[in-house]
CSV table of C-alpha atoms in Angstrom, one decimal:
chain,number,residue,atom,x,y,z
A,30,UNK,CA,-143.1,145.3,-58.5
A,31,UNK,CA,-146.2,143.1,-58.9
A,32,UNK,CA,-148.4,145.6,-60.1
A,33,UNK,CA,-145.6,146.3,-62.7
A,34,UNK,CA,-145.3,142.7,-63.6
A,35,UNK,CA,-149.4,142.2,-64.0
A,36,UNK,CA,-149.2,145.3,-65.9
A,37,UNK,CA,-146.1,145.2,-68.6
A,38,UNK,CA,-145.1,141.7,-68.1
A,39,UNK,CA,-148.2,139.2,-67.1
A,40,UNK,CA,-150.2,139.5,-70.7
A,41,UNK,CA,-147.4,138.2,-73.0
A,42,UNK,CA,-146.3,135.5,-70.3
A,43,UNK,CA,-149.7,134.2,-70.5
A,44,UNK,CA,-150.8,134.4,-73.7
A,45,UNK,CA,-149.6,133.4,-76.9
A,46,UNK,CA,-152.0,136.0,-79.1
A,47,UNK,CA,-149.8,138.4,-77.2
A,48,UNK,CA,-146.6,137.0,-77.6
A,49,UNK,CA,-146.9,136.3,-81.4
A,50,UNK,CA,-148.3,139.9,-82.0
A,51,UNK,CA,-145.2,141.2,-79.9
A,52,UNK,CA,-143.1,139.7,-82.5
A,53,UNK,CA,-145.1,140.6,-85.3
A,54,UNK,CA,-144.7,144.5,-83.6
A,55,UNK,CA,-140.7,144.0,-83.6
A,56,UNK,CA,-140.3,142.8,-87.4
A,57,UNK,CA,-142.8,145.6,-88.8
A,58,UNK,CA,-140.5,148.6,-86.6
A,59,UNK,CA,-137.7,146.9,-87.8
A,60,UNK,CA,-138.6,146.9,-91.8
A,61,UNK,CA,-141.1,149.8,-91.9
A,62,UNK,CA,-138.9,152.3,-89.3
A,63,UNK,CA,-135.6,153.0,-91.7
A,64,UNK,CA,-138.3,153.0,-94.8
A,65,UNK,CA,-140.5,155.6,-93.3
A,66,UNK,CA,-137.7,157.6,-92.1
A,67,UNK,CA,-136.3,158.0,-96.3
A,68,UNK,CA,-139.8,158.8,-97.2
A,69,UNK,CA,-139.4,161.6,-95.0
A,70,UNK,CA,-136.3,162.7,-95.7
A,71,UNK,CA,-136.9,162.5,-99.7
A,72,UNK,CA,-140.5,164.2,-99.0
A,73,UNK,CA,-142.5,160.9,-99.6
A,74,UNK,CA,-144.4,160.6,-97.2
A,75,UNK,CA,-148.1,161.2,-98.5
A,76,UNK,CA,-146.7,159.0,-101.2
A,77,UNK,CA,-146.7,155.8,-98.5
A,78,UNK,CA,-149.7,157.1,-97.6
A,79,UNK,CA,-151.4,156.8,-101.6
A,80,UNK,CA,-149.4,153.5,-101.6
A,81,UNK,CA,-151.0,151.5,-98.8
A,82,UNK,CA,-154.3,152.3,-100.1
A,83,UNK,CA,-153.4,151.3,-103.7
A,84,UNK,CA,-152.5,148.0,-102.2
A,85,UNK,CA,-156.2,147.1,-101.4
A,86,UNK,CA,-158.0,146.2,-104.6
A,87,UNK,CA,-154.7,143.8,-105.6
A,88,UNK,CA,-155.8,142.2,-101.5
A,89,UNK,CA,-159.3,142.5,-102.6
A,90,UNK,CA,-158.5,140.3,-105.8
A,91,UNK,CA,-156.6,138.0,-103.7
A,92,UNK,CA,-159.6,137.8,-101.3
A,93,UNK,CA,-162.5,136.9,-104.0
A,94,UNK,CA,-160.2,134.1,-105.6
A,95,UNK,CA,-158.6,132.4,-102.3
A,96,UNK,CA,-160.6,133.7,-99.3
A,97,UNK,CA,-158.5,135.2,-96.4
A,98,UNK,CA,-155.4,133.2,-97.8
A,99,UNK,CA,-152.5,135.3,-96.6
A,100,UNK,CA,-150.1,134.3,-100.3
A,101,UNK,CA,-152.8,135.4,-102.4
A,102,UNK,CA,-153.8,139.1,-100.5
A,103,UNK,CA,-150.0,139.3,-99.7
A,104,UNK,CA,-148.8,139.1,-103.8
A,105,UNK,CA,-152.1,140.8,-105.0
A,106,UNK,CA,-151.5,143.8,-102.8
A,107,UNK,CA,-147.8,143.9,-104.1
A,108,UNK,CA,-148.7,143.9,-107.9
A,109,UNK,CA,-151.6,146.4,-107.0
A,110,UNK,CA,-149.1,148.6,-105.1
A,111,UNK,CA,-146.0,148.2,-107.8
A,112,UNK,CA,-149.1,148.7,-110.4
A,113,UNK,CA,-150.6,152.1,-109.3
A,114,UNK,CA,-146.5,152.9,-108.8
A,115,UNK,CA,-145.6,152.8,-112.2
A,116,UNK,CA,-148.4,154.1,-113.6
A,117,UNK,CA,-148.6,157.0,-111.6
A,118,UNK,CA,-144.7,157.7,-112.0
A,119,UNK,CA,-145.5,157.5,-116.2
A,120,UNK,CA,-147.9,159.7,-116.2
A,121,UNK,CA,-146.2,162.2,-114.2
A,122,UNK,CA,-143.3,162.2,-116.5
A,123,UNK,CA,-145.1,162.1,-120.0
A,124,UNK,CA,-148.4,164.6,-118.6
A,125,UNK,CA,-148.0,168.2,-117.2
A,126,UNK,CA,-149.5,165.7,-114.0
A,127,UNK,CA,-147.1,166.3,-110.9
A,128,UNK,CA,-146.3,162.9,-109.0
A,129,UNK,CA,-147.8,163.6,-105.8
A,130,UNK,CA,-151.0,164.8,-107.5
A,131,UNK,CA,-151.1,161.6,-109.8
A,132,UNK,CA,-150.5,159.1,-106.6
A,133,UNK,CA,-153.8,160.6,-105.1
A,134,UNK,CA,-155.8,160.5,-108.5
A,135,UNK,CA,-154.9,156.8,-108.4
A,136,UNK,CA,-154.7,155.9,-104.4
A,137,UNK,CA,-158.2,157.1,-104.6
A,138,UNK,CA,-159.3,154.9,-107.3
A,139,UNK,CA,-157.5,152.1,-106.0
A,140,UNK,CA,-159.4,152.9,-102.4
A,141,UNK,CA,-162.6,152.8,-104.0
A,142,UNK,CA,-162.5,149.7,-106.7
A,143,UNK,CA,-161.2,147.8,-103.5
A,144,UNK,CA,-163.4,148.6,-101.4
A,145,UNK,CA,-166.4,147.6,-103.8
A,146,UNK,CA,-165.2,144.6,-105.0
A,147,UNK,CA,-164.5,143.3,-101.0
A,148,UNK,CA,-168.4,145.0,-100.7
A,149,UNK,CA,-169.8,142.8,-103.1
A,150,UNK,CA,-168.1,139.7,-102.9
A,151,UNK,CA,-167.5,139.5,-99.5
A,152,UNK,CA,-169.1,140.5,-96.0
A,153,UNK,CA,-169.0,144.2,-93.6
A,154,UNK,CA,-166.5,141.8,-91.5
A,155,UNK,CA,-164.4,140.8,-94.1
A,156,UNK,CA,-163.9,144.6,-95.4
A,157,UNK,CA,-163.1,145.6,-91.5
A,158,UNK,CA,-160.8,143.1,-91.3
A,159,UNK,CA,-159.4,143.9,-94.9
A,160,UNK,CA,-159.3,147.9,-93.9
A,161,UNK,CA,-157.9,147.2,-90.2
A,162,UNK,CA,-157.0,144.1,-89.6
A,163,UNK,CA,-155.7,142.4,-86.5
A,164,UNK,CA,-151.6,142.3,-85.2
A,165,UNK,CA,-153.6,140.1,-82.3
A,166,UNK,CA,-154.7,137.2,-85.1
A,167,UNK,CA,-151.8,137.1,-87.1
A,168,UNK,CA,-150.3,133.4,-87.4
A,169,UNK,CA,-147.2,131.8,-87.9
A,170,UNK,CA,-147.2,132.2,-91.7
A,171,UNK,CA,-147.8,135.9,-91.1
A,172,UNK,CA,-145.3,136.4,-88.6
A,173,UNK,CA,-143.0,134.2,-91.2
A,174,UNK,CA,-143.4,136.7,-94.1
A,175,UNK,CA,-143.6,140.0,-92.2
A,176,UNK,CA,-140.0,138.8,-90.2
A,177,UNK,CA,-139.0,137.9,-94.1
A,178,UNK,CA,-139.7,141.7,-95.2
A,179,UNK,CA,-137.8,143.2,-92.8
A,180,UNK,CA,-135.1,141.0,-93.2
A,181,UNK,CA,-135.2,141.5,-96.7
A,182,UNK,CA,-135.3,145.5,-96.5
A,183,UNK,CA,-132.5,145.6,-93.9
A,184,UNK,CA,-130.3,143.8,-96.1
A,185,UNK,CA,-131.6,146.0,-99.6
A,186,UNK,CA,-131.0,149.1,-97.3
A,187,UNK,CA,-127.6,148.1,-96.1
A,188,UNK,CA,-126.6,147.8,-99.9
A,189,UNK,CA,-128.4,150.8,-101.3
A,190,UNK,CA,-127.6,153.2,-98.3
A,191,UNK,CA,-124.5,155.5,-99.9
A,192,UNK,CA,-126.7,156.0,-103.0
A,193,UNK,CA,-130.2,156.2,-101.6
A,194,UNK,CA,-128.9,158.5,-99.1
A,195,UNK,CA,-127.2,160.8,-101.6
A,196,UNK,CA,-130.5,160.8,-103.7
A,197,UNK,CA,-132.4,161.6,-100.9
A,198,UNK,CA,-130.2,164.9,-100.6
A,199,UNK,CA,-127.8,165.8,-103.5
A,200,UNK,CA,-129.9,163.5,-106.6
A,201,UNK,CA,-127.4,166.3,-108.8
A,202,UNK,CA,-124.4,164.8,-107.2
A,203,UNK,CA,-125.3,161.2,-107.3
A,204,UNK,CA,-125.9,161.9,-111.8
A,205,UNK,CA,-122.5,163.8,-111.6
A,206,UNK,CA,-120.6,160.4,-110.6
A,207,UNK,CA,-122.7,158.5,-113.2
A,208,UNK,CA,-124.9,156.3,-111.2
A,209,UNK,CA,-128.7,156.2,-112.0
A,210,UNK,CA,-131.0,157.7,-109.5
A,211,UNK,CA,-134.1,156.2,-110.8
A,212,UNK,CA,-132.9,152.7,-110.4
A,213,UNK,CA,-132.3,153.1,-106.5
A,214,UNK,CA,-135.8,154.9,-106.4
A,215,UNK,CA,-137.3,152.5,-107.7
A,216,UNK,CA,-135.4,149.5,-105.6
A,217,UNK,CA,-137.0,151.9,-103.0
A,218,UNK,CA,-140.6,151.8,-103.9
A,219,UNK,CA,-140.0,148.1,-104.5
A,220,UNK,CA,-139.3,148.0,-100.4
A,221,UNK,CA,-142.3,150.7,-99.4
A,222,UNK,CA,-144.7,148.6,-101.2
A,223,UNK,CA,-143.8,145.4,-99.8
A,224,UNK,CA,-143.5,146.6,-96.6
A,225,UNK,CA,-147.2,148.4,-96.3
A,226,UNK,CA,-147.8,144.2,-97.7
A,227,UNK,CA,-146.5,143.6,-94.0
A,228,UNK,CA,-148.1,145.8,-92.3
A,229,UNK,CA,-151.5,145.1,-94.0
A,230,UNK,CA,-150.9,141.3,-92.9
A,231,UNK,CA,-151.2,142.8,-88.8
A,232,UNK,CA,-152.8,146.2,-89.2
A,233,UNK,CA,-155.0,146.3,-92.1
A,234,UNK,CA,-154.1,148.6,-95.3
A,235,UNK,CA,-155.1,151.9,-93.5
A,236,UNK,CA,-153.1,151.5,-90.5
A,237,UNK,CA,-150.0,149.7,-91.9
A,238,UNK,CA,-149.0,153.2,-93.0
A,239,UNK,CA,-149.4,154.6,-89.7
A,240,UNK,CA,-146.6,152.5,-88.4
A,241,UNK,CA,-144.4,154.0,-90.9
A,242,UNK,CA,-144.7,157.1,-91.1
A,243,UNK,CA,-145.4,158.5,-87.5
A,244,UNK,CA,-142.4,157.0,-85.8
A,245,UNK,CA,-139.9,158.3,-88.7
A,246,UNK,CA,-141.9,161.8,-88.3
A,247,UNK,CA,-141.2,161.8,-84.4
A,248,UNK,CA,-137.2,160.4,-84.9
A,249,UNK,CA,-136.7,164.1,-87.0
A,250,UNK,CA,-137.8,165.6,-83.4
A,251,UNK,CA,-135.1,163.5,-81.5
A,252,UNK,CA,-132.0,163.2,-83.6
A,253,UNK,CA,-130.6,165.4,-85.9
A,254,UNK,CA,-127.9,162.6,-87.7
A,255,UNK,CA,-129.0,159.9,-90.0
A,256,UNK,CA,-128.0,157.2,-87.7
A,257,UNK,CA,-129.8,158.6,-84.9
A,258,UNK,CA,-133.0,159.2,-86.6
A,259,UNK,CA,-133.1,155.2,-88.1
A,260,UNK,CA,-132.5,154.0,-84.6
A,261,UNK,CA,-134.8,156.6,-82.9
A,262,UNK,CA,-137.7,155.7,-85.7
A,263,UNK,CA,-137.3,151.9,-85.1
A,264,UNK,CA,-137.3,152.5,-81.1
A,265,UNK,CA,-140.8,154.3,-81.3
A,266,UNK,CA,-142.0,151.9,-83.9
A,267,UNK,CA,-141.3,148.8,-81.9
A,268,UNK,CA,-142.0,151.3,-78.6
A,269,UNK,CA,-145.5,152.1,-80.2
A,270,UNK,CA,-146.4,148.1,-80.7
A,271,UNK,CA,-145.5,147.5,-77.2
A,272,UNK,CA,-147.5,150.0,-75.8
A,273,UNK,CA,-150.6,149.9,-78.4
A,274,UNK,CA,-150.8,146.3,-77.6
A,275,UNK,CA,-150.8,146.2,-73.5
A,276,UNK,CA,-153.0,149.2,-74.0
A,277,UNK,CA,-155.6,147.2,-76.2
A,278,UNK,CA,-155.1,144.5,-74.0
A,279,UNK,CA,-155.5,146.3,-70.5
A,280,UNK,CA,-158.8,148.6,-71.9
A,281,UNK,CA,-160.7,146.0,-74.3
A,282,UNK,CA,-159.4,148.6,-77.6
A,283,UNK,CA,-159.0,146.9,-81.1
A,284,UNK,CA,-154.8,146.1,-81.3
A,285,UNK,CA,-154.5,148.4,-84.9
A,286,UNK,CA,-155.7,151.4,-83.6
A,287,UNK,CA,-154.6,151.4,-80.1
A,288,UNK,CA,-151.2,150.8,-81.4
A,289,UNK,CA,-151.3,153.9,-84.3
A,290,UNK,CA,-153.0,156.1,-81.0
A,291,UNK,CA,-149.9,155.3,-79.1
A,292,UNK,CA,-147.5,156.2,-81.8
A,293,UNK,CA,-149.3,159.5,-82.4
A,294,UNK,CA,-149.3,160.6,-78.5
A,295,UNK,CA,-145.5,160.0,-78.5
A,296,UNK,CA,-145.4,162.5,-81.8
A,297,UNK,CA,-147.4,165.1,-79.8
A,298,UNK,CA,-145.5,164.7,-76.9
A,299,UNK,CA,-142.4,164.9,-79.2
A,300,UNK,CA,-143.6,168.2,-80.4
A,301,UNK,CA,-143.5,169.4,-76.6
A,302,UNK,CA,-140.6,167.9,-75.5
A,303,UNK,CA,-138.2,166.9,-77.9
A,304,UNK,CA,-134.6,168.1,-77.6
A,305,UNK,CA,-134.1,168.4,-81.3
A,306,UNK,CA,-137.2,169.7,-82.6
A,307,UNK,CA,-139.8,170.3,-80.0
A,308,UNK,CA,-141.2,173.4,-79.0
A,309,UNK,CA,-140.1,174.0,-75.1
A,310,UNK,CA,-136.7,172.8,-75.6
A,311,UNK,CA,-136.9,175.5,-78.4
A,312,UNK,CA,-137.9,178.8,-76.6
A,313,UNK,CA,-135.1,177.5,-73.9
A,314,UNK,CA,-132.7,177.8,-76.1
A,315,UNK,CA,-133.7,181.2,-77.8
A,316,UNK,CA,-134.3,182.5,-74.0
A,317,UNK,CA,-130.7,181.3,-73.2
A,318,UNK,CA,-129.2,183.0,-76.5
A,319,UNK,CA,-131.2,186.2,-75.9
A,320,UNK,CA,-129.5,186.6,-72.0
């Protein structure tokens, strides 16, 4: 039991860093689980991925003007990401451009102007921190606005569910009953963006997607209802914190990756393993049916 305690319990009793980035951990599986989990479902998900990068130059702006201020990377991340959004969504419609092609012609753009400008006004150590950040430095204020994200997209979600849920699968259906599909989807890219904001905040803008997307990826392998994937996806989110942090912690890693390394082992264990999706429980079942 002691070696259990010093090994799980000890490091948040003793430390604060620990504690607050625990926390931090809790709010992003909390906001970024259910939002991952509808980008997967409605086929989105390389789009988060082209989102948190499009977030950086908007940081990068933030940065030059106000330094490592959290308000001013925080809103110039969301106008970058809400920016490169819209823009990409236009010319989709009014080119022969599909979506998903024109959110990696302007994720990449975004990638690149970002990372120049923090290149040329700023330090190597200010683009690492920029690109990967830190869940084990983040402050009160952080932990303030990431808690206030995920409040704010549980709420938004518990309002928007029926429809976004029906436009995830049946978009025809949802136009038959005369309510407007684009206005939930873009209520929805509204929450994606801010919460990859979050995530930056702890994990930098190319891990906050991580955090997203791999949890909701392993939920599809463990639940086959809607209501068990959301609480499967936040379980492995918050799961993924827990363990990336005592693992960073325990082996001297940096907190960001350690924590995305985690979440991927539990989605290649999934593959193995899960009973809804994975491949042994699988060729069990087609070895049952076949006898």
């Amino acid at each position: 039991m002691n070696e259990l305690y010093t090994l799980l319990v000890q490091p948040f009793i003793e430390f604060g860093f620990m504690r607050r980035g625990l926390v931090g951990c809790l709010a992003l599986a909390l906001g970024c689980g259910p939002i991952g989990l509808f980008l997967v479902m409605r086929r989105m998900s390389l789009m988060g991925d082209a989102l948190s990068h499009a977030v950086l130059p908007g940081a990068a702006i933030g940065f030059i003007f106000a330094g490592l201020s959290l308000p001013a990377m925080g809103l110039g991340g969301f106008v970058a990401g809400i920016s490169v959004a819209l823009i990409a969504g236009l010319v989709s419609r009014f080119t022969s451009v599909r979506e998903d092609a024109s959110f990696a012609a302007f994720y990449l753009l975004a990638l690149s102007v970002g990372v120049l400008l923090v290149s040329k006004y700023g330090s190597n150590v200010d683009l690492i921190h920029i690109l990967f950040g830190t869940v084990l430095a983040v402050d009160d204020a952080a932990l303030l606005l990431v808690a206030s994200i995920a409040s704010l997209t549980l709420l938004t979600l518990a309002v928007i569910y029926r429809p976004l849920l029906l436009e995830s699968y049946d978009p025809a259906f949802l136009q038959s009953v005369g309510a407007s599909g684009g206005v939930y989807h873009l209520i929805f890219l509204v929450l994606v963006v801010l919460n990859l904001v979050a995530g930056f905040q702890a994990l930098g803008t190319l891990m906050a997607v991580g955090l997203m997307m791999l949890p909701a990826i392993t939920a599809r392998l463990w639940a086959q209802s809607v209501g068990g994937m959301l609480l499967t996806a936040i379980t492995l989110a918050l799961g993924s914190g827990l363990g990336g942090l005592l693992c960073s912690y325990h082996f001297d890693l940096p907190s960001g990756p350690a924590i995305i390394l985690f979440a991927g082992s539990l989605y290649l264990l999934s593959l193995l393993f899960a009973p809804a999706g994975g491949v042994l429980p699988r060729l069990i079942r087609q070895r049952h049916l076949a006898h």
